[in-house]
Amino acid sequence: HYIPATVGQILARGEFYTAYTPYQPEVAQGTLQVIYEFQSMVAALFGMDVANASMYDGATALAEGAHIALTASRGRKRVVVSGTVHPRYREVVTTYLSGQQVDLVELPIPTEGFTTHLDDLSPLLDDELACVVLQYPNFFGGIEEIAAIADAVHAAGGLLVVACYPVPLGLLQPPGALGADVVAAEGQALGVAQSYGGPYVGLLATHQRFVRQLPGRLVGITTDSTGQRGYVLTLQTREQHIRREKATSNICTNQGLMATAATVYMATLGPEGLREVANRSMHNAHYLADQLCMLPGIELALSSPFFHEFVVTLPEPAARVNARLLEAGMIGGFDLGLVDPSLGNHMLLCCTELNDRQGIDQLVHLLSHG
């Protein structure tokens, strides 16, 4: 996605150029105010009550979200993770929950349609359920039936944890409005420039009633002895420097610099700008999908609506198609055979607002002359 010039300019200022959470509020009011604004924006974007000061990355945030649900559910030990959640996210959740005597159930990838089916979840929705973990839009691009699944999960007394992609929320309903109890996300798309695979910034938000289970730092507003407004790190009794082994998490910092980048990005674009980014990304992706499906042997593999990512089936292995595209000077889509060998003829494609019609048409032309 496009990164406004304001992001780099403000990040480079000495007042903000640190990756760490400030420990002395009396000399760090500017940084703390930025983090407070970040929390407010993330909570509003997700439709939730409260967000923390950020996590290391989206996968970490999702694992911490599952831990919130386990703590809040008081004795329930089953965590159900949909097969449509990003495979690397699922690995991190598995690592986090190992050794905690948790009944972790990973559903298989629904290769017919690539969306979570409530029928697959229903047998697992009982009084042992702590939470169900979904992604919105999911790893394959499909938009899950979050509201229907949330109703079923809540009827069983469980919680719904949703990993989301923040950009589509310029157009889509926020997870909180659809019934999510905890929302996690990777915020790299919000103005964080990639450099050899990173850096990243994890976003995590929840309802007010779960605020004391929320990991990481929280910035709040108070008043000093003269009545002036001040920003402080609040509710620190949740954290390990006070509660030690009883802390909500062993993460006691945040991605301060990257959270600042996301704050500047969201402030620069505003709601209308984010809506425009989302709209252009969606239209580019749907144009590409329409053009590809006109080619012989290529079909859309999703059974649900999609935003800016989608899966197509190919008449030959995706690895072979990508090799030809690379020879022609173009990087192809993601070979889903790397996730599941049975999906070797499936390719995951993506468009953003930076893709133009000429580039999309060139990809279609190359695939049509394979």
Tab-separated table of C-alpha atoms in Angstrom, residues 312 316-320 333-348:
chain	number	residue	atom	x	y	z
A	312	VAL	CA	-8.100	-19.189	-8.524
A	316	GLU	CA	-1.472	-26.605	-14.270
A	317	PRO	CA	0.640	-26.306	-11.082
A	318	ALA	CA	0.968	-22.764	-9.741
A	319	ALA	CA	4.732	-23.272	-9.320
A	320	ARG	CA	5.089	-23.819	-13.064
A	333	GLY	CA	0.692	-15.039	-6.946
A	334	PHE	CA	1.235	-17.236	-3.919
A	335	ASP	CA	1.429	-20.958	-4.653
A	336	LEU	CA	-1.022	-22.554	-2.206
A	337	GLY	CA	0.719	-25.872	-2.718
A	338	LEU	CA	3.245	-24.526	-0.210
A	339	VAL	CA	0.462	-24.581	2.404
A	340	ASP	CA	-1.214	-27.830	1.364
A	341	PRO	CA	0.211	-30.125	-1.356
A	342	SER	CA	-3.331	-30.883	-2.538
A	343	LEU	CA	-3.674	-27.210	-3.533
A	344	GLY	CA	-0.806	-27.231	-6.020
A	345	ASN	CA	-3.065	-25.937	-8.814
A	346	HIS	CA	-4.377	-23.060	-6.700
A	347	MET	CA	-2.950	-19.540	-6.662
A	348	LEU	CA	-3.666	-16.740	-4.177
